XYZ file of C-alpha atoms in Angstrom:
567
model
C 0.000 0.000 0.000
C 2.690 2.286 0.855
C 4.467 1.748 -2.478
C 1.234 2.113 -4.097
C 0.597 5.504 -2.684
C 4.117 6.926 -3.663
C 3.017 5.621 -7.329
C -0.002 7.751 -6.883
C 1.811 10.865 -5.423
C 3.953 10.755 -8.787
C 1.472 10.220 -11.233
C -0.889 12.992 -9.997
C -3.614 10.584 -8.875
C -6.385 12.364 -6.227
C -5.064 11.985 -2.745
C -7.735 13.158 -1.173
C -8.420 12.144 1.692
C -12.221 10.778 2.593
C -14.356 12.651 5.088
C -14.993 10.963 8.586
C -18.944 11.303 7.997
C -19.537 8.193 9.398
C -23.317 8.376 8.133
C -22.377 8.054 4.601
C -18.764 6.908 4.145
C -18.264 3.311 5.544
C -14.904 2.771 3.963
C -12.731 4.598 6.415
C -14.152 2.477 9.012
C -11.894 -0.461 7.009
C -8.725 1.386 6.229
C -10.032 2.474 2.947
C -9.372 6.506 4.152
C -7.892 8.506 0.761
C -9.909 8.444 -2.494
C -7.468 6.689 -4.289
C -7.790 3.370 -2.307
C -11.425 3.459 -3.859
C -10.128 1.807 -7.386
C -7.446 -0.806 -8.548
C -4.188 0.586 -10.094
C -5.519 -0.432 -13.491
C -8.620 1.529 -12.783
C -6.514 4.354 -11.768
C -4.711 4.314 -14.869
C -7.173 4.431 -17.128
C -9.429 6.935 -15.068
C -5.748 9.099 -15.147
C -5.265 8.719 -18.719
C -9.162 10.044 -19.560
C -8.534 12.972 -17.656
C -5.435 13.595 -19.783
C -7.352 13.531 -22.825
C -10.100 15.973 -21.925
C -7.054 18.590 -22.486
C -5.479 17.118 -25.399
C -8.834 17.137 -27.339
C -9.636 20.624 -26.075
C -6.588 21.853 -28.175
C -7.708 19.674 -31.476
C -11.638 21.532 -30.973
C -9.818 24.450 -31.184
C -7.489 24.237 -33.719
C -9.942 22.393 -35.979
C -12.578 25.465 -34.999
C -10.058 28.045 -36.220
C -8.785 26.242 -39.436
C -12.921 26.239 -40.112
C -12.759 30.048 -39.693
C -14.962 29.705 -36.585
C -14.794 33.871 -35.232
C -12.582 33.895 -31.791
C -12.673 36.177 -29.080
C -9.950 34.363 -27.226
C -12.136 35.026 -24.334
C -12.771 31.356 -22.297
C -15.941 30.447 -21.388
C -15.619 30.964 -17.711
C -14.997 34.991 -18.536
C -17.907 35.014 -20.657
C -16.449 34.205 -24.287
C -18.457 33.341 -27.390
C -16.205 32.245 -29.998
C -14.009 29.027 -30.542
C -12.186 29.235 -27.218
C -15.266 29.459 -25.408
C -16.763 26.916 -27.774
C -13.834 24.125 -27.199
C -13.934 25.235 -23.334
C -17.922 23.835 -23.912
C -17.117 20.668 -25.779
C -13.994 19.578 -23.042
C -16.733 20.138 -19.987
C -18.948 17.479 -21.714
C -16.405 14.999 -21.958
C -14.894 15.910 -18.604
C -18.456 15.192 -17.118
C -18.230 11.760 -19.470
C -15.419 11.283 -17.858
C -16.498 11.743 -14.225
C -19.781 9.625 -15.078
C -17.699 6.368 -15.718
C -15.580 7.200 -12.523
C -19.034 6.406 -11.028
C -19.046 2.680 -12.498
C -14.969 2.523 -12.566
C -14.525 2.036 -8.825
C -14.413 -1.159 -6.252
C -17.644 -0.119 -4.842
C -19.081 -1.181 -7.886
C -21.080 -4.588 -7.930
C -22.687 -6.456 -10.332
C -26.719 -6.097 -10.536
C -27.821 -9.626 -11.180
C -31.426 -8.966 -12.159
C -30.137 -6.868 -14.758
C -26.770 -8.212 -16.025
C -25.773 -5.162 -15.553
C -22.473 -3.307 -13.540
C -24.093 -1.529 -10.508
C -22.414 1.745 -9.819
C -21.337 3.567 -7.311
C -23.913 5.786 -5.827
C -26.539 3.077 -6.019
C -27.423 5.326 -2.949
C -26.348 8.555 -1.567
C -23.037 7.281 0.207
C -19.929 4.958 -0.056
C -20.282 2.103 1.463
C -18.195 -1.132 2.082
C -17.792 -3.695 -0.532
C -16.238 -7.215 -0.320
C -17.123 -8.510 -3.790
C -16.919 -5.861 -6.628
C -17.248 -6.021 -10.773
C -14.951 -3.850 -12.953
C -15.714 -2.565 -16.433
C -13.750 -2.754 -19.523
C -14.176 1.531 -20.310
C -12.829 0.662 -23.856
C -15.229 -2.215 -24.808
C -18.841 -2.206 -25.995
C -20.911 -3.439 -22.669
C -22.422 -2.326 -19.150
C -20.563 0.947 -17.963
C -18.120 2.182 -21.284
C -16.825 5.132 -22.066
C -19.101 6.295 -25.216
C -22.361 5.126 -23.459
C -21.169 7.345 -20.923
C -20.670 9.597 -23.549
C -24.527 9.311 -24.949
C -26.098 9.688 -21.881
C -24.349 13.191 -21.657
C -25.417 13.746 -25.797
C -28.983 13.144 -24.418
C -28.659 15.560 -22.298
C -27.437 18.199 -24.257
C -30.385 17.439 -27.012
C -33.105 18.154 -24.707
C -31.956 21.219 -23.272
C -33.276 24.689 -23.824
C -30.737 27.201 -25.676
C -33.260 29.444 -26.041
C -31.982 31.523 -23.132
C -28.375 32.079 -21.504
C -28.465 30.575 -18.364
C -25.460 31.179 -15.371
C -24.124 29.507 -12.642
C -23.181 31.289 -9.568
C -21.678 30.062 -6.263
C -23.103 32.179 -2.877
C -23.803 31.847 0.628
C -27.350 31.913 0.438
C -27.874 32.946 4.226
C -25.902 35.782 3.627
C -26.589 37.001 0.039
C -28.601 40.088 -0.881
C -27.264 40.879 -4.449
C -31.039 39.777 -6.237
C -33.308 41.754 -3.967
C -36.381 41.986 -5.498
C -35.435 40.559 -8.814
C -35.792 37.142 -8.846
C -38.291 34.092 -8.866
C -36.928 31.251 -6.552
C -37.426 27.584 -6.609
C -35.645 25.878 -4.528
C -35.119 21.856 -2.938
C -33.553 22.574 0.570
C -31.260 19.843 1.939
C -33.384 17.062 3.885
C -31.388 17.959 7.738
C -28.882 15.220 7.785
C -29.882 12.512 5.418
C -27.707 13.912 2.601
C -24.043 14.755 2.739
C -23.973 16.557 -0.669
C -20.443 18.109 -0.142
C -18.975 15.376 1.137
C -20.341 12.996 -1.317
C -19.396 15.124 -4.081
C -15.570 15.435 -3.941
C -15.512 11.696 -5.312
C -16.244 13.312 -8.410
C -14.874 16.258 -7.759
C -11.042 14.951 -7.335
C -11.479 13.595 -11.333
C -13.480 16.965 -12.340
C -10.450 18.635 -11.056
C -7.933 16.576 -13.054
C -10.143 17.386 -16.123
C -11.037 20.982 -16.147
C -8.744 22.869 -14.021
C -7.126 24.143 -16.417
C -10.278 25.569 -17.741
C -12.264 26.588 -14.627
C -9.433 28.020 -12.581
C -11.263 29.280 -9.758
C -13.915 26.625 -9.293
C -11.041 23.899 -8.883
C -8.529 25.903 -7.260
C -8.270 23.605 -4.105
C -7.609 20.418 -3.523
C -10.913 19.108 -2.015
C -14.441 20.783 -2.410
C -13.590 24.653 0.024
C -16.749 25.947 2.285
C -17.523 22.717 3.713
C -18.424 23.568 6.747
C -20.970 26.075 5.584
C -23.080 23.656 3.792
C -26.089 23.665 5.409
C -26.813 19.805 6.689
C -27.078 18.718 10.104
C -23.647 17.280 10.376
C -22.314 16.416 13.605
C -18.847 15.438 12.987
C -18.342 18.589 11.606
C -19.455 19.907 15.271
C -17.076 17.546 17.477
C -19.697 14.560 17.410
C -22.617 16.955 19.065
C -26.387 16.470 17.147
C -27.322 19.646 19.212
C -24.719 21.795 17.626
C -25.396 20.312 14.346
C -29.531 20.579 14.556
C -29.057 24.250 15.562
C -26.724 25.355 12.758
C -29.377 23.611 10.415
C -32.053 25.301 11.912
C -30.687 28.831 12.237
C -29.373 28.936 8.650
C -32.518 27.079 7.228
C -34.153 30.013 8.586
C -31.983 32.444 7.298
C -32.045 31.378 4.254
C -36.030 30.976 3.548
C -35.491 34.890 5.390
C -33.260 36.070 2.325
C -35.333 34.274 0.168
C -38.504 36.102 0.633
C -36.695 39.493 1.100
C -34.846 38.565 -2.812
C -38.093 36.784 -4.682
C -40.180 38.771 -7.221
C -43.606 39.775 -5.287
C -45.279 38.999 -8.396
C -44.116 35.191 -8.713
C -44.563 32.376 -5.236
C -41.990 30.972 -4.151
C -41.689 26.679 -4.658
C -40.237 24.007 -2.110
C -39.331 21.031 -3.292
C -39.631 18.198 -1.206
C -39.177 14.458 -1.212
C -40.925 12.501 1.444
C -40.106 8.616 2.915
C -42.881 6.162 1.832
C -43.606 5.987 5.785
C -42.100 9.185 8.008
C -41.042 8.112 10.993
C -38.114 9.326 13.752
C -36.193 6.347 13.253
C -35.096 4.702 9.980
C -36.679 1.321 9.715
C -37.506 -1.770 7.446
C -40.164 -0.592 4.881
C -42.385 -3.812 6.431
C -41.753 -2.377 10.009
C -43.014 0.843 9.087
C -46.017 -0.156 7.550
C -46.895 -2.334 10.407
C -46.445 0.698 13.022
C -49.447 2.709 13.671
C -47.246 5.566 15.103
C -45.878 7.844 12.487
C -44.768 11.278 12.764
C -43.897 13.730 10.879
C -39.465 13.669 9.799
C -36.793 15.999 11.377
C -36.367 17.242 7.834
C -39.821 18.138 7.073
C -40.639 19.593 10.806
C -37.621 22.253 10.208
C -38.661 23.132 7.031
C -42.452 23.680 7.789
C -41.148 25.846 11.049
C -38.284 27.805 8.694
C -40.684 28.912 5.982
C -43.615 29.948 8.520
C -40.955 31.833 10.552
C -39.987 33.857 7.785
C -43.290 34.871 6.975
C -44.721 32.598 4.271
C -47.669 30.803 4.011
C -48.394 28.219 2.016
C -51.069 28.375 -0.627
C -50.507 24.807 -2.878
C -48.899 21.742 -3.090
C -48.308 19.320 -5.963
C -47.281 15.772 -5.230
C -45.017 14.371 -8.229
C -43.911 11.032 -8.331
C -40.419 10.830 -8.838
C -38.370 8.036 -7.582
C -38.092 4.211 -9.442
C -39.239 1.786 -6.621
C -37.065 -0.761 -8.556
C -33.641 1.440 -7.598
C -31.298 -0.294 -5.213
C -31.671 1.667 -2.091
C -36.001 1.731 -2.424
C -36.189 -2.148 -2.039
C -37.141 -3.567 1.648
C -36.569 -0.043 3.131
C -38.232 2.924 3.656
C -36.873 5.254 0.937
C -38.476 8.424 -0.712
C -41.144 7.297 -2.666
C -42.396 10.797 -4.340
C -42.077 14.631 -3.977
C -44.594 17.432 -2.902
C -43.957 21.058 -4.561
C -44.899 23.371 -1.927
C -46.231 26.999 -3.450
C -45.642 29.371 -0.886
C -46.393 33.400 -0.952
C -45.464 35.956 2.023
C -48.560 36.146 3.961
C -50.251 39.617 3.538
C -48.732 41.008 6.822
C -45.388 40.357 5.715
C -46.195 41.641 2.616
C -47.837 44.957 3.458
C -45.013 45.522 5.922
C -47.346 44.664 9.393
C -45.788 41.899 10.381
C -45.008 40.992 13.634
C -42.893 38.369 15.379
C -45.164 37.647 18.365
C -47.717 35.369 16.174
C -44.985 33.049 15.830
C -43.949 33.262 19.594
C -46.593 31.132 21.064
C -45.703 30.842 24.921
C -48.547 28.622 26.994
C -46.697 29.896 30.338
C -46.910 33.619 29.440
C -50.391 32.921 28.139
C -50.916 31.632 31.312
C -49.216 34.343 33.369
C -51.522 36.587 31.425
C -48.765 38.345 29.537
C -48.049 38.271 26.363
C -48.960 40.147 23.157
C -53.263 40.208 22.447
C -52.805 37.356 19.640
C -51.835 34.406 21.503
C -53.391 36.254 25.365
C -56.977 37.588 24.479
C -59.538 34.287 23.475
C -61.483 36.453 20.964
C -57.879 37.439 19.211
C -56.546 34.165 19.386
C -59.103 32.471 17.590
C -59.629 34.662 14.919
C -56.098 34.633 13.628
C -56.258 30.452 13.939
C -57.292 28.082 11.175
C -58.992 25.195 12.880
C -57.503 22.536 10.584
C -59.383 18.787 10.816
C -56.672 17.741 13.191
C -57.303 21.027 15.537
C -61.286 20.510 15.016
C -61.067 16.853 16.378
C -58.999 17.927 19.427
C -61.329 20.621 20.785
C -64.386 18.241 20.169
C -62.491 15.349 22.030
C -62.290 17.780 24.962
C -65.479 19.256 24.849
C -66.923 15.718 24.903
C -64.720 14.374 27.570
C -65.594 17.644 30.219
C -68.758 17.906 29.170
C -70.179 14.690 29.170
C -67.277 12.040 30.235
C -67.051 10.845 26.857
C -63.977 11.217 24.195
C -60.159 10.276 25.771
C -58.859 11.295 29.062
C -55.512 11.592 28.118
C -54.207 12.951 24.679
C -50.617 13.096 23.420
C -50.305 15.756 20.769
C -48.256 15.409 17.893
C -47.314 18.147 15.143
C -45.760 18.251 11.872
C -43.961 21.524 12.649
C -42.557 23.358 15.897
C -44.812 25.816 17.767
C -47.817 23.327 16.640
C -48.321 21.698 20.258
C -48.168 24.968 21.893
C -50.491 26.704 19.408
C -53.036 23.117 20.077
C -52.651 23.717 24.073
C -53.659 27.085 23.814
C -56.475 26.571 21.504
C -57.573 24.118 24.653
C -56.902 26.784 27.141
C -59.153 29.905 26.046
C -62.088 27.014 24.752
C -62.726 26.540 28.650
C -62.314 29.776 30.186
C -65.519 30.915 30.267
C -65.746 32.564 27.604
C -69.520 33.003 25.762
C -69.214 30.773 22.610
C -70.784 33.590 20.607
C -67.064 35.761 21.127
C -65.118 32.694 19.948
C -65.157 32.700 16.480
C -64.763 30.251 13.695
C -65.834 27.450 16.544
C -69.352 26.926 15.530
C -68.406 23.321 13.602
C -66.746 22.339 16.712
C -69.469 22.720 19.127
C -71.865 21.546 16.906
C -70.034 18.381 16.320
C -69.679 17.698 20.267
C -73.293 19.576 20.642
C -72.163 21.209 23.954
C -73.290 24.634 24.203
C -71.310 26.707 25.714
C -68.237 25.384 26.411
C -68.197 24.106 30.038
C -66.441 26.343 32.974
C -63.336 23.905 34.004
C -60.064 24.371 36.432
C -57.159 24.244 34.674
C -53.625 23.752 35.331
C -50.487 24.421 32.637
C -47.157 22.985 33.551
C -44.422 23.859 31.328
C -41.196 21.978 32.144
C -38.432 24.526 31.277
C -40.531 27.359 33.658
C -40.896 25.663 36.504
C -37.891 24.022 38.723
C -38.658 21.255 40.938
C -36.495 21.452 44.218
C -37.007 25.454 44.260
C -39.949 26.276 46.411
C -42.065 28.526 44.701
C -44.151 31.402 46.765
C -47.711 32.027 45.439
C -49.397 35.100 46.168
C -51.324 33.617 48.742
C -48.739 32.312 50.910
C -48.593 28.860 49.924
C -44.717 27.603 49.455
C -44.700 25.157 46.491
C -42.071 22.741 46.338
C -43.338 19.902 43.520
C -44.461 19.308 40.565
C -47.861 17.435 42.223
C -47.852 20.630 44.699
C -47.880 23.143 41.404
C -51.058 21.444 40.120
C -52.519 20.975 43.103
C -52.658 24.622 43.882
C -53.458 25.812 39.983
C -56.781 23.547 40.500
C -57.724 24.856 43.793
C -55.389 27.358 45.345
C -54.575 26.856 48.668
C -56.926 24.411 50.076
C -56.430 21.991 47.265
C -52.268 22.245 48.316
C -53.486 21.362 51.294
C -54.510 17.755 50.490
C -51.226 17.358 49.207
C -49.361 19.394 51.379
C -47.642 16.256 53.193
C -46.276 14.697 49.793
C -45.180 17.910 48.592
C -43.427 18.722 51.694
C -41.583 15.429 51.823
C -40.855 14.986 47.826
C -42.632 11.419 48.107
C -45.445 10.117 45.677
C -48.772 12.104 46.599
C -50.827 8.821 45.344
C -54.973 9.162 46.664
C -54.528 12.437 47.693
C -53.749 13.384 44.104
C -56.548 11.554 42.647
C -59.176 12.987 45.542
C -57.850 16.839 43.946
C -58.736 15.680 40.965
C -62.435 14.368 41.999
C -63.007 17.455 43.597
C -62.133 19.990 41.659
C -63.416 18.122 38.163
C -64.102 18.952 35.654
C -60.048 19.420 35.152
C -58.267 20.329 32.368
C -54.518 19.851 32.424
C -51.900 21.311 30.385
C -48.495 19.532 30.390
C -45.633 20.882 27.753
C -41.929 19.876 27.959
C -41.996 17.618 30.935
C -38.718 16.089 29.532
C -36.857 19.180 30.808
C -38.529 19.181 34.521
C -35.782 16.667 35.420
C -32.418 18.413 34.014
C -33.623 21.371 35.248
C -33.544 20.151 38.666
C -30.267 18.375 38.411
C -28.888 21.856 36.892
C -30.358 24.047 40.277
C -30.337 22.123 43.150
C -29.646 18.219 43.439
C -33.448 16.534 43.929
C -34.523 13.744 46.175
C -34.618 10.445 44.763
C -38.170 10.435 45.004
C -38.953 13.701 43.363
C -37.123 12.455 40.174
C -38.993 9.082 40.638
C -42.102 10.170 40.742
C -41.893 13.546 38.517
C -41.783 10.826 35.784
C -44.599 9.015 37.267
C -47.443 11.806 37.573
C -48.749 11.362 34.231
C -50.083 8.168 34.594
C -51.837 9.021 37.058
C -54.007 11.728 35.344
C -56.316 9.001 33.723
């Protein structure tokens, strides 16, 4: 190996090395680390000796263009020249891309696809992985994975593309970027959070585009590996010292960003269109197509969450979507897995506050403890104002009438877990539940006339609530309530929110002593019924109390125990 590699270093072969995205590239993991130990010398060779070529046959387009009295600028085409410079520049990118296509089938990844009879390239799915067994072509001969039918597939291309008008290509930070204000129409397909590592996956082609066109795109191959890295915007841990946190929020924060500088640069004549390519099943974890399908709990994917909560955070709303089927279910990674099966083309248009230069930031700051607290801006405080600015989707209509029926009558569930396809949708779903059942007439609540028709309760019942929001309150800190009463406990907080005083009372023992309050709970419960409670981020009541004050053993134990007891 070490021999081999000086052999490399001399003959100019790509020494880069692979990237430790342990998601994607599996070869490093078996010593396979530089690009280079990704093909046999005799694939190396050859792969070399194309790369060559491109240049040599550059300088036979353009002396043949010039002896046919083809008019020269001897401008290139990366400066913008139209003659027969520019024109052999053109004809030396296709076969450069030719070129890079058959590295793609040219490699020891490669296998052999048996239903097919047919070599199996590459990036049979977005990454690199591990090989024992692989199937090399012959680039020179007439079968599976040649040179020319790499060659046709690009000629294809080329003879179904528009000429009609000059298009560019331009490189920016598009978080960042404000040269198109106003002037554009954008449509765009963000990256999918961390399932893709485009960057990283692109430098295997990148170390033979290099070879091919350097010479001709200077400044687009001026480094060794693909530069910027680290900006791309995927949720990438290893590029944040192993931490998902770090990762998620760089994703998140320049997803939002960007979708920011995208509705400040589009055209306010033309919407703006998401592309997006969902999993046959979405689910948190990736599973076994035959898994998913036999799991009745499916929520909504990281990838699709962030983008929802990015474009509705800077201030679009979306007005259409097109599903579009677009993957082969017959393609290697779509068989026994759960792989995208289509697309969705989201329309989107700044919502008319953004647009008329009203908006504000509150209606996408929905807080259920301020709410509570009774502060707040009007939108998400005042009943009347809340619910005419909300759209009482089917999902939102069936969880009011749930609630009505179960306080009202003792029908529908006790106990309801909410689950949303964006961020800020379980808080906007809680508060929708906490001004239905203040008290409010039914005739001041509008757009809920389906709702209480459909649970026929009229009006909505009087009930005692209680909201418990894990990151605002901090078990182990007693808590002083205007009327005296010192809370120490989670069970103690809703106690008191149901009853005040004399329902802390009944508790006032467990509360005291951090221990499971048990019947007494239930008894609060009984007689202060009909209750409605609230519970949001319980995950963080624990860490929060490690963080301020070490709790008992008990109140840990049984902070994780209280829901179970609300049915």
């Amino acid at each position: 190996m070490k021999i081999l590699h000086t052999a490399h270093n001399h003959l100019g072969y790509p020494t880069a090395q692979i990237p430790d995205d342990r998601r994607s590239m599996f070869t490093p993991l078996y010593g396979l680390t530089h690009f280079y130990h990704l093909f046999t010398p005799r694939q190396l060779v050859a792969l070399n000796t194309f790369c060559e070529l491109v240049s040599e046959v550059r300088e036979k387009i353009l002396s043949d263009a010039l002896t046919s009295k083809i008019p020269d600028d001897s401008l290139p085409l990366c400066e913008g020249g139209k003659g027969a410079t520019a024109y052999a520049d053109a004809v030396a990118t296709y076969l450069a891309i030719a070129v890079d296509r058959m590295s793609d089938y040219s490699s020891t990844i490669c296998s052999w696809n048996s239903g097919r009879d047919n070599i199996r390239n590459t990036f049979a799915r977005q990454a690199i992985p591990m090989t024992w067994d692989f199937a090399e072509v012959n680039p020179l001969s007439e079968s599976t994975g040649n040179f020319i039918g790499a060659v046709d597939w690009i000629a294809k291309v080329v003879e179904i593309s528009p000429c009609s008008t000059q298009g560019f290509v331009q490189r920016i930070d598009a978080t960042k970027s404000d040269i198109y204000a106003k002037s554009i129409v954008v449509s765009t397909d963000p990256p999918y959070y961390d399932n893709i590592g485009y960057a990283d996956l692109s430098e295997f082609f990148y170390v033979w585009l290099r070879r091919s066109l350097n010479f001709i795109y200077p400044d687009l191959f001026s480094t060794i590996i693909i530069p910027d890295k680290e900006r791309e915007l995927v949720a990438t841990p290893y590029r944040f010292g192993g931490s998902k946190q770090k990762a998620k929020e760089f994703f998140e924060t320049g997803l939002g960003e960007t979708f920011k500088r995208m509705r400040e640069m589009a055209h306010d004549g033309y919407p703006l269109t998401v592309y997006y390519a969902f999993k046959q099943t979405e689910t948190d974890d990736e599973v076994s197509l035959t898994e998913a399908k036999g799991n009745s709990e499916s929520r909504a994917s990281t990838g699709w969450e962030t983008m929802l909560e990015g474009l509705i955070k800077a201030g679009f709303s979306i007005t259409g979507t097109w599903p579009m089927r677009t993957e082969r279910s017959a393609r290697s990674i779509s068989i026994g897995t759960n792989a995208l099966a289509s697309s969705i083309a989201l329309v989107c248009r700044p919502r008319p506050d953004v647009a008329s230069g009203s908006y504000q930031q509150a209606e996408f700051a929905a807080d259920l403890w301020q709410v509570y607290l009774d502060e707040g801006s009007d939108e998400y405080r005042i009943p009347t104002e809340f619910f005419s600015r909300t759209f009482l989707t089917e999902g939102l209509k069936q969880l009011l009438t749930n609630a009505l029926l179960r306080l009202a009558s003792n029908q529908g569930d006790p106990v309801i877990e909410l689950q949303t396809n964006f961020g800020g949708g379980k808080t906007h779903a809680m508060l929708a539940l906490y001004h239905l059942f203040m008290g409010v007439p039914a005739s001041k609540l509008p757009g809920l006339e389906p709702v209480l028709e459909a649970a026929n309760v009229l009006p909505p019942p009087k009930v005692n609530t209680a909201v418990l929001v894990g990151n605002k309150i901090s078990p182990g800190q007693p808590q002083h309530k205007k009327d005296g009463t010192v809370v120490r406990t989670l069970w103690g907080e809703l106690a008191w929110q149901l009853g005040g005083r004399e329902a802390y009372d009944m508790i006032r023992e467990a509360d005291e002593t951090s221990t499971n309050p048990g019947d007494p709970l239930r008894l609060v419960f009984n007689r202060y019924a009909p209750c409605l409670i609230l519970i949001d981020e319980l995950g963080s009541l624990c860490p929060t109390a490690s963080r301020n004050k070490r709790p008992s053993r008990g109140q840990l134990r049984h902070s994780l125990y209280l829901c179970p007891d609300f049915e």
